[in-house]
CSV table of C-alpha atoms in Angstrom, one decimal:
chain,number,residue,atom,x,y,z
A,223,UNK,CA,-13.6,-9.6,7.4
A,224,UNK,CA,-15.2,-12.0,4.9
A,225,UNK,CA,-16.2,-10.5,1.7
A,226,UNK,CA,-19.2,-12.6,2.0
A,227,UNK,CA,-20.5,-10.0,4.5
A,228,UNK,CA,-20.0,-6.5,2.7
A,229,UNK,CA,-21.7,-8.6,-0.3
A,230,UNK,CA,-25.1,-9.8,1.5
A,231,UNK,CA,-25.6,-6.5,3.5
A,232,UNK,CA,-25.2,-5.1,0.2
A,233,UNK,CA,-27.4,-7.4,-1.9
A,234,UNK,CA,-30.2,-6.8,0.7
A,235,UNK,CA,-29.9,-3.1,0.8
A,236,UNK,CA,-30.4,-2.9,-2.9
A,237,UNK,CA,-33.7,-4.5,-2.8
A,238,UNK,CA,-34.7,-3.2,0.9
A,239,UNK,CA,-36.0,-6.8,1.6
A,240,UNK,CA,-34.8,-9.6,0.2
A,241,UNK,CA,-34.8,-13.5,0.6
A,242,UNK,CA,-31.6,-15.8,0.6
A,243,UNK,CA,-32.5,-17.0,-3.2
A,244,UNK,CA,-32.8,-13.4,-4.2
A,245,UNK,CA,-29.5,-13.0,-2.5
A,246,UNK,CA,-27.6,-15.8,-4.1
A,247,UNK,CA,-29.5,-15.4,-7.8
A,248,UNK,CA,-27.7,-11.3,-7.1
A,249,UNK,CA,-23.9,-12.3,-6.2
A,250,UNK,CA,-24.0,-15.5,-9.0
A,251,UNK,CA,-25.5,-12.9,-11.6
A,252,UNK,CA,-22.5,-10.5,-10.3
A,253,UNK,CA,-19.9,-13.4,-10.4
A,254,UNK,CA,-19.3,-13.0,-7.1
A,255,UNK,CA,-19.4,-16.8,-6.6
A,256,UNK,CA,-15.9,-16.7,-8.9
A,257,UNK,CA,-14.4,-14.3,-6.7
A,258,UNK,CA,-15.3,-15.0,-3.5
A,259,UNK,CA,-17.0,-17.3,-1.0
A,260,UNK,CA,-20.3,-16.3,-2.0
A,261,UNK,CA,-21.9,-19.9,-1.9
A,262,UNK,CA,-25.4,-21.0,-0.9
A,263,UNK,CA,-24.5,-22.4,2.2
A,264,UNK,CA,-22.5,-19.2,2.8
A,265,UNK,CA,-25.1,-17.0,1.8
A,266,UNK,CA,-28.0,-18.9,4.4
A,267,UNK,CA,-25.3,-18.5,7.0
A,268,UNK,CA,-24.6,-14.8,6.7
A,269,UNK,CA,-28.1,-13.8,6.5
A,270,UNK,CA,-29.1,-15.9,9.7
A,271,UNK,CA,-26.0,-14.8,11.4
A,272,UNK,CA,-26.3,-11.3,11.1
A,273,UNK,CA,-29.9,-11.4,11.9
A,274,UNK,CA,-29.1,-12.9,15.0
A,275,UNK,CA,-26.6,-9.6,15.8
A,276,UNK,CA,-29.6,-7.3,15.0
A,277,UNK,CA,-27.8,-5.9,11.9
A,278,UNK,CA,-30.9,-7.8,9.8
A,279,UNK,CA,-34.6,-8.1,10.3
A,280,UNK,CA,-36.2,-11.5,9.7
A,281,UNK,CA,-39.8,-11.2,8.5
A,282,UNK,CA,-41.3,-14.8,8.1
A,283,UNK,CA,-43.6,-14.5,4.7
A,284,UNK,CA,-46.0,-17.2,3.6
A,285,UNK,CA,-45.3,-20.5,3.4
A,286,UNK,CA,-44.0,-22.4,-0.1
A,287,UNK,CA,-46.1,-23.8,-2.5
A,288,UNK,CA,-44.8,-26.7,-2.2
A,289,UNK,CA,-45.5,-26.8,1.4
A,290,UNK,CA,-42.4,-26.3,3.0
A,291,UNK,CA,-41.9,-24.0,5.8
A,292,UNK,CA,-42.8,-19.9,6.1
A,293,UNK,CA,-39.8,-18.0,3.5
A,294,UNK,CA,-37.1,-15.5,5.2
A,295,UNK,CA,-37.5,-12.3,3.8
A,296,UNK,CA,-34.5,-10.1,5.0
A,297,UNK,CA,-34.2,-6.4,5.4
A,298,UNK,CA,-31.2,-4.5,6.9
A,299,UNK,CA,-31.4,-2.5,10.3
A,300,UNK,CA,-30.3,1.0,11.4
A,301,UNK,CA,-27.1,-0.9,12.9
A,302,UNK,CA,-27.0,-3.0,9.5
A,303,UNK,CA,-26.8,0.2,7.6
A,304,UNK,CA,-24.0,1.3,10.3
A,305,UNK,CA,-22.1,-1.7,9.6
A,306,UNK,CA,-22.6,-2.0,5.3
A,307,UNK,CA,-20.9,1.7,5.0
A,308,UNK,CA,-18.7,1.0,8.0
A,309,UNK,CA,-16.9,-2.2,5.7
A,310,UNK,CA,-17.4,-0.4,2.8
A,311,UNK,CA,-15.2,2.4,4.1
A,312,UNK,CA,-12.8,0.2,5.3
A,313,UNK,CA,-12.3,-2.4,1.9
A,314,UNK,CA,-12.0,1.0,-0.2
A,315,UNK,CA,-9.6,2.9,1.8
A,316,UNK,CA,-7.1,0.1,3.6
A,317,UNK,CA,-4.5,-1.1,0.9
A,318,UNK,CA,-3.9,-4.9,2.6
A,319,UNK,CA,-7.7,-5.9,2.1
A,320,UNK,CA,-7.6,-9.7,0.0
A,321,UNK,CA,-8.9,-8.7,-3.4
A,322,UNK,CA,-12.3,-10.4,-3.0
A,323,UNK,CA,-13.3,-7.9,-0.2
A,324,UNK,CA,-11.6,-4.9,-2.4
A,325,UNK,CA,-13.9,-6.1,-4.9
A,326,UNK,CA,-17.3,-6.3,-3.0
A,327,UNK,CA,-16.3,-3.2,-1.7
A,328,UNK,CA,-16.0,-1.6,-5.8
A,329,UNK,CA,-19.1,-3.1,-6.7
A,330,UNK,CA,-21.2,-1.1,-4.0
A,331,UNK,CA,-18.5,2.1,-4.3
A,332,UNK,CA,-22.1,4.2,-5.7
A,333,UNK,CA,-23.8,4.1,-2.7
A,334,UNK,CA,-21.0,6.9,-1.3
A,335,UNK,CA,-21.0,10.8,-2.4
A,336,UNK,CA,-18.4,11.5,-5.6
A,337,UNK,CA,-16.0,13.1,-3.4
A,338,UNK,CA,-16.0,10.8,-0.7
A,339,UNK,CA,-15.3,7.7,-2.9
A,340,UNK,CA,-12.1,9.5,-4.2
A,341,UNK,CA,-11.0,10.3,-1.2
A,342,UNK,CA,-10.7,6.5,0.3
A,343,UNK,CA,-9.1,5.6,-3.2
A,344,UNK,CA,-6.7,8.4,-2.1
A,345,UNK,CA,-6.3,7.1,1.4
A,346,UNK,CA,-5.8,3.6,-0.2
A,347,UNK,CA,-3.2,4.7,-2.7
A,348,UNK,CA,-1.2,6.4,0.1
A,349,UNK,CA,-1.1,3.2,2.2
A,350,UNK,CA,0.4,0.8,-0.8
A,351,UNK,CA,3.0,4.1,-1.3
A,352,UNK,CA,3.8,3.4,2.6
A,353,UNK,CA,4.1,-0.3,2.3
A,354,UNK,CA,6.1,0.3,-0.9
A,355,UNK,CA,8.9,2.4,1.0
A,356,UNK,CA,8.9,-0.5,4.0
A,357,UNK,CA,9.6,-3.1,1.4
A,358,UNK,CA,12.4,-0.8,0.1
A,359,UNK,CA,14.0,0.0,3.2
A,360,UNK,CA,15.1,-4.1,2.6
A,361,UNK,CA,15.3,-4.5,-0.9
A,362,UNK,CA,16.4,-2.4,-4.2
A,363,UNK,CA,14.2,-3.1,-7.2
A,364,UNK,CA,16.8,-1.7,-9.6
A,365,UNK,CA,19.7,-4.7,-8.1
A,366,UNK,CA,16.6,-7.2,-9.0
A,367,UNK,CA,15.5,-10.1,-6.7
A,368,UNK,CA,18.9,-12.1,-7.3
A,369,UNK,CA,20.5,-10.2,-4.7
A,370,UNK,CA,18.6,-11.3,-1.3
A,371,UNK,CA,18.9,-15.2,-3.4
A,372,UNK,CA,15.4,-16.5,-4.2
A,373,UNK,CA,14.0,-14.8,-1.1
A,374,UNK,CA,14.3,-11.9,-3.1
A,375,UNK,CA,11.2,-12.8,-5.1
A,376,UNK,CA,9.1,-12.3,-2.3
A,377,UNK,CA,10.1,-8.8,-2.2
A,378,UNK,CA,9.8,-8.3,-5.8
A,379,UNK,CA,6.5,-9.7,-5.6
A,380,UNK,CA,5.2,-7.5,-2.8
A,381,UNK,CA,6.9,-4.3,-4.7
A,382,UNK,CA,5.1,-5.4,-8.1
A,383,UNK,CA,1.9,-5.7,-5.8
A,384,UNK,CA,2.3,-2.4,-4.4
A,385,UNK,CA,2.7,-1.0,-7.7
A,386,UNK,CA,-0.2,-2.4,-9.5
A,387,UNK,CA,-2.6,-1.6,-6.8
A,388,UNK,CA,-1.6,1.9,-7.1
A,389,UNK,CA,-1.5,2.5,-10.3
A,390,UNK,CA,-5.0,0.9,-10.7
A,391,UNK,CA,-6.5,2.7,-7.4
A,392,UNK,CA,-4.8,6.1,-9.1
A,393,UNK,CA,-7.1,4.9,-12.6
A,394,UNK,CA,-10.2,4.4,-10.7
A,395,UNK,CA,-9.6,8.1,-9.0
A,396,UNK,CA,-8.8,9.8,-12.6
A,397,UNK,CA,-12.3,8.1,-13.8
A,398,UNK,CA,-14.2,9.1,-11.0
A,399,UNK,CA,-13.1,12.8,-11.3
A,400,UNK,CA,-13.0,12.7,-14.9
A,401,UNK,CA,-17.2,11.9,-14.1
A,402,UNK,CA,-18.0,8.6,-14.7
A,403,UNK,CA,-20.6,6.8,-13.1
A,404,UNK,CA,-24.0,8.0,-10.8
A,405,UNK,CA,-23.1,8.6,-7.0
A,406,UNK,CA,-25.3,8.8,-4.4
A,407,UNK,CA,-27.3,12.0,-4.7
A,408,UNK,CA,-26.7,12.3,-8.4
A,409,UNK,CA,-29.6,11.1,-10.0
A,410,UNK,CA,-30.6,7.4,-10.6
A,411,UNK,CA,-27.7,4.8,-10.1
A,412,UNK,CA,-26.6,1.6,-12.4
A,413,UNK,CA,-29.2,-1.1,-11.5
A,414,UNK,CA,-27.1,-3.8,-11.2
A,415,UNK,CA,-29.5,-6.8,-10.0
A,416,UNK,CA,-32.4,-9.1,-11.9
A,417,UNK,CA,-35.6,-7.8,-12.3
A,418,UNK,CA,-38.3,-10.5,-10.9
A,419,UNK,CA,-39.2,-13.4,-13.1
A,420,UNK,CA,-35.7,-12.6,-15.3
A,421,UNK,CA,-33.7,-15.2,-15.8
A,422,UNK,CA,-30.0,-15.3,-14.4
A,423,UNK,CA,-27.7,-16.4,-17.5
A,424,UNK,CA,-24.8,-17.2,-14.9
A,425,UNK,CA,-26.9,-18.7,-12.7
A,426,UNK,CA,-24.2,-22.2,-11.6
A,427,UNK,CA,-27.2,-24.9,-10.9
A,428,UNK,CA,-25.8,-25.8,-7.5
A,429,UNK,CA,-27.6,-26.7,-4.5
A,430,UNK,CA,-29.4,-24.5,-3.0
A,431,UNK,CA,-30.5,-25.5,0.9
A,432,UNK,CA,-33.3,-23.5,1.3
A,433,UNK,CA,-34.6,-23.0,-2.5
A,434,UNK,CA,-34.6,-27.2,-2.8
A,435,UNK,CA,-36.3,-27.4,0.5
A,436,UNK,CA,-39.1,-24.5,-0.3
A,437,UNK,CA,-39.4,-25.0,-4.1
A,438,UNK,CA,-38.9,-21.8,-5.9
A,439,UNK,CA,-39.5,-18.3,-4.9
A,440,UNK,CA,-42.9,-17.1,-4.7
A,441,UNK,CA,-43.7,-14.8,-7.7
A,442,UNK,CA,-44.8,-10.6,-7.3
């Protein structure tokens, strides 16, 4: 799974519709575009394509000022919904997910219950503890790398993996328990997009297909 997908469905969800610039001007203002492959052309794609699977509504608004064709406004379906929570779920809780997804995946962790958050942590911490003991089953830590030769390093690299990843996940889960943050059904969450008309101080300047064809975004 691309991170890029957990990251629009997400984006979209947070303002119940939204266009492709609001999209992009979200995941550059979350530095997403640093972390992952959050890039216009990306962003067009992933919006169109899941529109096509019926995970996305496509509501055609009015056209640009500057006379370009109708804009996209996006909003997500009951299947969208499904499948947001369904890879959130699954980047929290599965210990061999590539950073960027683990990463989209803590920047929506609010939108679960307290308790159920911790409990994917929990379920990711045991899978690195697994992986940890198949590494070991091969390889001593306390003999050091030198003894499988420079193979070895692998090894130590997956073991020092394994135990960083832990020991962060088991972090996150002491916070969490210890009360930080607003869960779903708590009270009013972290608002963590641009209000409309604000300006995006890590906004990159690149390209943007549809935003240079359309001129900018209409305003209210």
């Amino acid at each position: 799974m691309s991170a890029i997908r957990l990251l629009v469905l997400g984006a979209v969800r947070q303002h119940g519709r939204a266009h492709g610039y609001q999209v992009r001007n979200d995941l550059e203002y979350w530095g997403a575009h640093e972390w992952s492959n959050a890039k216009p052309g990306s962003i067009y794609h992933a919006l169109k394509q899941m529109a096509k699977q019926g995970l996305m509504l496509a509501h055609d608004i009015a056209p640009s000022p500057a006379g370009g064709p109708p804009r996209t406004e996006y909003e997500l379906t009951e299947a969208g919904t499904e499948e947001y929570f369904k890879l959130l779920r699954e980047s929290l809780s599965q210990y061999d997910r590539k950073i960027d997804e683990l990463s989209a995946a803590v920047g929506f962790l609010v939108d679960l219950p307290r308790e159920e958050a911790v409990a994917l942590l929990k379920e990711r911490v045991r899978g690195l503890e697994e992986w940890r003991l198949s590494v070991t089953e091969y390889y001593t830590p306390e003999d050091g790398p030198e003894q499988l030769g420079h193979i070895g390093e692998i090894m130590n690299m997956w073991v020092n993996s394994a135990d960083s990843g832990a020991e962060w996940t088991r972090g996150l889960i002491e916070r969490i328990e210890g009360g930080a943050y607003v869960f779903a059904g708590e009270g009013e969450p972290f608002v963590g997009v641009l209000g409309e008309g604000e300006v995006n101080p890590y906004a990159t300047g690149e390209p943007d297909p549809e935003y240079d064809a359309e001129g900018p975004p209409p305003a209210g």
